[in-house]
């Protein structure tokens, strides 16, 4: 594939063999070009952070997407880096992270390839790098820790300033009692935490909105969240249940890496630097208890606690 290589910027004598050889060695391949657009931060903890919509780069060489959502999730790239820092501070190890630096008008890594890149060869290579990196991290976590969690970090502008946690279960499907939720196995089977539901000692309803659900833990650290014990159902308000990222890097289709989409509101979370820092700390703290409760792991010493619990 040679579609997007910009030959004009590198003068070469047409027809010369030397020129062709130089062309082959001097021009970046698509994969190399795509490297600049996807930030890959390998980690040691059983957590993968993905940030598909925080990028702001709009290179003229990449075609603008012609359909789909093109708005950036502002400050989510920076927020993701802060979560890495806060987890390292707390647990002495880093989560893995993959951050798309391209603006969403050029590439949407939270969609299937066709809609994501809309035929642009470099955007396609960047999408491939993003998802191959996350998949490889999942593989490493499986080998080292046995199981883990992907958090897909986003930002929303819905009226209600609450963190929306998505599990690939629609808002209307969550607008039922815990009894109904627990009696509907199709729901956990379609979810991005399918394997974690089997692993966790808690019920399906408890996993997603009980006292040790991610929503409950974030609320305890000061951030309104849905679903949670306080707000078990999204109700009639807008709610994002997740998309391609957590379907690709969660456990719906198998494996031991589960995934949650974390949609951060603007007000109180993404709007100011100090709020982003506060949220990053709260999420990092919440994950420690979440892993203890549902994975039976201590973050930072996962292997030790796994071995002792056998
Ligand atoms: Zn988003």
Short mmCIF file of C-alpha atoms and ligand atoms in Angstrom, two decimals:
data_model
loop_
_atom_site.label_atom_id
_atom_site.label_comp_id
_atom_site.label_asym_id
_atom_site.label_seq_id
_atom_site.Cartn_x
_atom_site.Cartn_y
_atom_site.Cartn_z
CA UNK A 1 0.00 0.00 0.00
CA UNK A 2 1.43 3.39 -0.96
CA UNK A 3 -1.63 5.60 -1.07
CA UNK A 4 -0.68 8.49 1.21
CA UNK A 5 3.08 8.76 0.80
CA UNK A 6 3.95 12.30 -0.14
CA UNK A 7 6.49 11.89 -2.95
CA UNK A 8 6.44 15.52 -4.00
CA UNK A 9 8.14 16.72 -0.84
CA UNK A 10 11.23 14.61 -1.59
CA UNK A 11 12.82 15.52 -4.95
CA UNK A 12 14.03 12.47 -6.88
CA UNK A 13 15.11 12.03 -10.48
CA UNK A 14 12.33 10.14 -12.13
CA UNK A 15 13.32 6.84 -13.66
CA UNK A 16 16.65 6.49 -11.90
CA UNK A 17 17.27 3.20 -10.15
CA UNK A 18 19.13 5.05 -7.43
CA UNK A 19 16.10 7.24 -7.04
CA UNK A 20 13.87 4.22 -6.60
CA UNK A 21 16.20 2.72 -4.02
CA UNK A 22 16.32 6.02 -2.15
CA UNK A 23 12.55 6.23 -2.33
CA UNK A 24 12.22 2.78 -0.80
CA UNK A 25 14.61 3.48 2.06
CA UNK A 26 14.07 7.18 2.77
CA UNK A 27 10.31 7.44 2.77
CA UNK A 28 8.55 6.38 5.91
CA UNK A 29 6.30 3.38 5.55
CA UNK A 30 2.66 3.82 6.45
CA UNK A 31 3.27 2.05 9.74
CA UNK A 32 6.15 4.40 10.59
CA UNK A 33 4.09 7.43 9.69
CA UNK A 34 1.24 6.16 11.83
CA UNK A 35 3.60 5.75 14.81
CA UNK A 36 3.67 9.50 15.38
CA UNK A 37 -0.08 9.59 15.68
CA UNK A 38 -0.52 6.87 18.29
CA UNK A 39 1.17 7.19 21.69
CA UNK A 40 1.90 3.79 23.19
CA UNK A 41 2.88 3.69 26.89
CA UNK A 42 3.64 0.14 28.03
CA UNK A 43 2.89 -0.60 31.68
CA UNK A 44 3.19 -3.23 34.38
CA UNK A 45 -0.24 -3.24 36.07
CA UNK A 46 -3.22 -5.30 34.82
CA UNK A 47 -4.93 -2.14 33.53
CA UNK A 48 -5.09 -0.69 30.01
CA UNK A 49 -6.19 2.91 29.47
CA UNK A 50 -7.31 3.78 25.95
CA UNK A 51 -8.04 7.35 24.82
CA UNK A 52 -9.39 7.37 21.28
CA UNK A 53 -10.91 10.87 21.17
CA UNK A 54 -8.50 13.21 22.96
CA UNK A 55 -6.22 13.99 20.00
CA UNK A 56 -5.86 17.43 18.44
CA UNK A 57 -3.55 16.83 15.46
CA UNK A 58 -5.07 17.57 12.06
CA UNK A 59 -2.36 16.89 9.46
CA UNK A 60 -3.34 18.10 6.00
CA UNK A 61 -2.00 14.85 4.54
CA UNK A 62 -4.83 12.85 6.14
CA UNK A 63 -8.27 13.19 4.58
CA UNK A 64 -11.04 14.65 6.73
CA UNK A 65 -13.70 12.09 7.71
CA UNK A 66 -16.88 12.68 5.75
CA UNK A 67 -19.45 11.15 8.11
CA UNK A 68 -19.86 10.16 11.75
CA UNK A 69 -19.07 12.17 14.90
CA UNK A 70 -16.03 14.44 14.54
CA UNK A 71 -15.99 16.33 17.86
CA UNK A 72 -12.96 15.90 20.11
CA UNK A 73 -13.33 14.71 23.73
CA UNK A 74 -11.39 17.66 25.10
CA UNK A 75 -8.62 17.06 27.66
CA UNK A 76 -9.07 13.28 27.72
CA UNK A 77 -5.52 12.64 26.45
CA UNK A 78 -4.10 14.75 29.28
CA UNK A 79 -6.53 13.15 31.75
CA UNK A 80 -5.34 9.69 30.68
CA UNK A 81 -1.69 10.65 31.27
CA UNK A 82 -2.68 11.95 34.72
CA UNK A 83 -4.36 8.62 35.55
CA UNK A 84 -1.10 6.86 34.59
CA UNK A 85 0.82 9.17 36.96
CA UNK A 86 -1.62 8.76 39.84
CA UNK A 87 -1.66 4.97 39.53
CA UNK A 88 2.12 4.85 39.47
CA UNK A 89 2.20 7.01 42.59
CA UNK A 90 -0.28 4.75 44.40
CA UNK A 91 0.72 1.30 43.23
CA UNK A 92 4.38 1.60 42.24
CA UNK A 93 3.61 0.34 38.73
CA UNK A 94 2.12 1.86 35.63
CA UNK A 95 -1.05 0.97 33.76
CA UNK A 96 -0.62 0.47 30.02
CA UNK A 97 -1.97 3.32 27.88
CA UNK A 98 -2.74 3.96 24.22
CA UNK A 99 -3.58 7.53 23.19
CA UNK A 100 -4.65 8.65 19.73
CA UNK A 101 -3.07 12.03 18.92
CA UNK A 102 -5.11 12.52 15.77
CA UNK A 103 -8.20 14.71 15.99
CA UNK A 104 -11.45 12.81 15.63
CA UNK A 105 -12.13 14.63 12.34
CA UNK A 106 -9.19 12.58 10.95
CA UNK A 107 -9.61 9.26 12.77
CA UNK A 108 -12.12 7.76 15.20
CA UNK A 109 -10.51 4.80 16.99
CA UNK A 110 -13.81 4.02 18.74
CA UNK A 111 -15.40 2.80 15.49
CA UNK A 112 -14.90 -0.10 13.08
CA UNK A 113 -12.12 0.56 10.58
CA UNK A 114 -14.37 1.62 7.68
CA UNK A 115 -16.12 4.37 9.59
CA UNK A 116 -13.00 5.15 11.64
CA UNK A 117 -10.59 5.99 8.80
CA UNK A 118 -12.92 6.29 5.80
CA UNK A 119 -10.34 4.97 3.35
CA UNK A 120 -7.33 7.12 4.24
CA UNK A 121 -4.26 4.83 4.24
CA UNK A 122 -2.35 6.60 7.04
CA UNK A 123 -5.46 6.84 9.21
CA UNK A 124 -6.03 3.12 8.63
CA UNK A 125 -2.45 2.37 9.68
CA UNK A 126 -2.88 4.54 12.79
CA UNK A 127 -6.12 2.74 13.70
CA UNK A 128 -4.33 -0.59 13.28
CA UNK A 129 -1.48 0.56 15.51
CA UNK A 130 -3.92 1.75 18.19
CA UNK A 131 -5.84 -1.52 18.36
CA UNK A 132 -2.83 -3.81 17.86
CA UNK A 133 -1.09 -2.05 20.77
CA UNK A 134 -4.11 -2.48 23.06
CA UNK A 135 -4.48 -6.14 22.03
CA UNK A 136 -0.78 -6.81 22.71
CA UNK A 137 -1.07 -5.19 26.14
CA UNK A 138 -4.04 -7.44 26.86
CA UNK A 139 -1.97 -10.46 25.89
CA UNK A 140 0.89 -9.37 28.18
CA UNK A 141 -1.53 -8.83 31.08
CA UNK A 142 -3.08 -12.24 30.55
CA UNK A 143 0.38 -13.87 30.68
CA UNK A 144 1.57 -11.90 33.70
CA UNK A 145 -1.56 -11.40 35.81
CA UNK A 146 -4.13 -13.80 34.36
CA UNK A 147 -6.82 -11.16 33.91
CA UNK A 148 -7.24 -7.41 33.71
CA UNK A 149 -9.32 -4.38 32.84
CA UNK A 150 -9.44 -1.90 29.96
CA UNK A 151 -10.81 1.57 30.70
CA UNK A 152 -11.77 3.49 27.57
CA UNK A 153 -11.55 7.17 28.54
CA UNK A 154 -13.99 9.64 26.95
CA UNK A 155 -15.75 12.94 27.54
CA UNK A 156 -19.44 13.81 27.14
CA UNK A 157 -21.41 17.04 27.17
CA UNK A 158 -24.73 15.69 28.41
CA UNK A 159 -26.90 17.87 30.65
CA UNK A 160 -26.27 15.76 33.79
CA UNK A 161 -22.66 16.19 34.97
CA UNK A 162 -22.15 12.57 35.98
CA UNK A 163 -19.59 9.98 34.97
CA UNK A 164 -21.28 7.51 32.62
CA UNK A 165 -19.85 4.01 32.95
CA UNK A 166 -20.60 1.89 29.88
CA UNK A 167 -20.73 -1.91 29.85
CA UNK A 168 -22.36 -2.44 26.41
CA UNK A 169 -25.74 -2.61 28.17
CA UNK A 170 -28.12 0.09 26.96
CA UNK A 171 -29.71 2.63 29.29
CA UNK A 172 -33.16 1.20 28.66
CA UNK A 173 -31.89 -2.27 29.61
CA UNK A 174 -30.50 -0.86 32.87
CA UNK A 175 -33.80 0.81 33.75
CA UNK A 176 -34.97 -2.27 35.67
CA UNK A 177 -34.67 -3.58 39.25
CA UNK A 178 -31.66 -5.59 40.46
CA UNK A 179 -33.87 -8.69 40.61
CA UNK A 180 -34.76 -8.33 36.94
CA UNK A 181 -31.15 -7.51 36.04
CA UNK A 182 -29.86 -10.64 37.80
CA UNK A 183 -32.58 -12.74 36.18
CA UNK A 184 -31.60 -11.63 32.65
CA UNK A 185 -28.44 -13.54 31.71
CA UNK A 186 -28.47 -12.10 28.18
CA UNK A 187 -27.38 -8.79 29.68
CA UNK A 188 -24.14 -9.94 31.31
CA UNK A 189 -23.45 -12.14 28.28
CA UNK A 190 -23.60 -9.13 25.95
CA UNK A 191 -21.54 -6.99 28.32
CA UNK A 192 -17.89 -5.94 28.08
CA UNK A 193 -17.33 -7.39 31.60
CA UNK A 194 -18.70 -10.81 30.72
CA UNK A 195 -15.69 -12.72 32.08
CA UNK A 196 -15.33 -10.49 35.14
CA UNK A 197 -18.94 -11.25 36.07
CA UNK A 198 -17.98 -14.93 36.26
CA UNK A 199 -14.77 -14.18 38.16
CA UNK A 200 -16.25 -11.75 40.70
CA UNK A 201 -17.81 -13.24 43.86
CA UNK A 202 -20.56 -10.62 43.53
CA UNK A 203 -23.77 -10.76 41.51
CA UNK A 204 -24.15 -9.14 38.10
CA UNK A 205 -26.19 -6.27 39.54
CA UNK A 206 -23.61 -5.74 42.32
CA UNK A 207 -20.74 -5.78 39.84
CA UNK A 208 -22.16 -2.87 37.87
CA UNK A 209 -24.10 -0.90 40.54
CA UNK A 210 -23.52 -2.42 43.99
CA UNK A 211 -21.51 -0.90 46.87
CA UNK A 212 -18.18 -1.93 45.28
CA UNK A 213 -19.07 -1.19 41.66
CA UNK A 214 -16.83 1.31 39.90
CA UNK A 215 -19.69 3.81 40.05
CA UNK A 216 -19.99 3.42 43.84
CA UNK A 217 -16.25 3.83 44.36
CA UNK A 218 -16.09 6.97 42.20
CA UNK A 219 -19.05 8.44 44.10
CA UNK A 220 -17.31 7.73 47.39
CA UNK A 221 -14.40 9.80 46.06
CA UNK A 222 -16.69 12.66 45.11
CA UNK A 223 -17.78 12.01 41.52
CA UNK A 224 -21.43 11.38 40.62
CA UNK A 225 -21.61 8.26 38.47
CA UNK A 226 -24.15 6.11 36.72
CA UNK A 227 -24.78 3.22 37.20
CA UNK A 228 -24.07 3.28 40.96
CA UNK A 229 -26.03 2.61 44.18
CA UNK A 230 -27.15 6.28 44.19
CA UNK A 231 -28.11 6.27 40.50
CA UNK A 232 -28.67 2.61 39.58
CA UNK A 233 -30.57 3.48 36.40
CA UNK A 234 -29.75 6.10 33.76
CA UNK A 235 -33.48 6.93 33.62
CA UNK A 236 -34.57 9.13 30.73
CA UNK A 237 -31.33 11.12 30.63
CA UNK A 238 -28.74 10.65 27.90
CA UNK A 239 -26.32 7.81 28.67
CA UNK A 240 -23.49 6.26 26.63
CA UNK A 241 -23.28 2.50 27.02
CA UNK A 242 -20.02 2.01 25.09
CA UNK A 243 -18.90 1.29 21.55
CA UNK A 244 -16.18 -0.37 19.50
CA UNK A 245 -13.29 0.09 21.96
CA UNK A 246 -14.77 -1.86 24.86
CA UNK A 247 -16.26 -4.41 22.46
CA UNK A 248 -12.80 -5.03 20.97
CA UNK A 249 -10.81 -4.88 24.22
CA UNK A 250 -13.30 -6.32 26.70
CA UNK A 251 -14.45 -9.87 27.39
CA UNK A 252 -17.74 -10.01 25.45
CA UNK A 253 -16.18 -12.16 22.74
CA UNK A 254 -14.01 -14.13 25.20
CA UNK A 255 -10.71 -13.73 27.02
CA UNK A 256 -9.98 -12.48 30.52
CA UNK A 257 -9.60 -8.75 29.84
CA UNK A 258 -12.84 -6.97 30.67
CA UNK A 259 -13.59 -3.35 29.73
CA UNK A 260 -15.57 -0.32 30.87
CA UNK A 261 -16.18 2.89 28.93
CA UNK A 262 -15.58 5.87 31.22
CA UNK A 263 -17.43 8.95 29.90
CA UNK A 264 -16.34 12.01 31.84
CA UNK A 265 -18.58 15.07 32.06
CA UNK A 266 -17.14 18.49 31.26
CA UNK A 267 -18.20 20.30 34.43
CA UNK A 268 -16.20 19.33 37.50
CA UNK A 269 -14.07 16.68 35.78
CA UNK A 270 -12.53 17.87 32.50
CA UNK A 271 -13.08 21.65 32.70
CA UNK A 272 -10.13 22.63 34.91
CA UNK A 273 -6.71 21.16 35.41
CA UNK A 274 -7.23 20.73 39.16
CA UNK A 275 -10.48 18.86 38.53
CA UNK A 276 -8.78 16.57 36.03
CA UNK A 277 -6.12 15.85 38.66
CA UNK A 278 -8.78 15.21 41.33
CA UNK A 279 -10.61 12.80 39.05
CA UNK A 280 -7.41 10.99 38.07
CA UNK A 281 -6.62 10.45 41.78
CA UNK A 282 -10.18 9.28 42.49
CA UNK A 283 -10.15 6.78 39.64
CA UNK A 284 -6.70 5.48 40.62
CA UNK A 285 -7.86 4.99 44.23
CA UNK A 286 -11.13 3.37 43.14
CA UNK A 287 -9.32 0.81 41.00
CA UNK A 288 -7.41 -0.57 44.00
CA UNK A 289 -10.65 -1.52 45.77
CA UNK A 290 -12.30 -2.59 42.53
CA UNK A 291 -9.51 -5.07 41.82
CA UNK A 292 -9.61 -6.45 45.38
CA UNK A 293 -13.39 -6.90 45.30
CA UNK A 294 -13.89 -8.33 41.82
CA UNK A 295 -10.57 -9.70 40.55
CA UNK A 296 -9.27 -10.86 43.95
CA UNK A 297 -6.02 -9.03 43.15
CA UNK A 298 -3.99 -6.39 44.93
CA UNK A 299 -2.81 -3.82 42.40
CA UNK A 300 0.95 -3.59 42.35
CA UNK A 301 1.36 -7.04 43.87
CA UNK A 302 -1.10 -8.90 41.68
CA UNK A 303 1.08 -11.94 41.18
CA UNK A 304 1.80 -12.32 44.91
CA UNK A 305 -1.87 -12.10 45.89
CA UNK A 306 -2.88 -14.42 43.08
CA UNK A 307 -0.39 -17.04 44.20
CA UNK A 308 -1.47 -16.82 47.85
CA UNK A 309 -5.13 -17.19 46.97
CA UNK A 310 -4.64 -20.45 45.07
ZN1 LIG B 1 -15.49 9.80 23.00
#
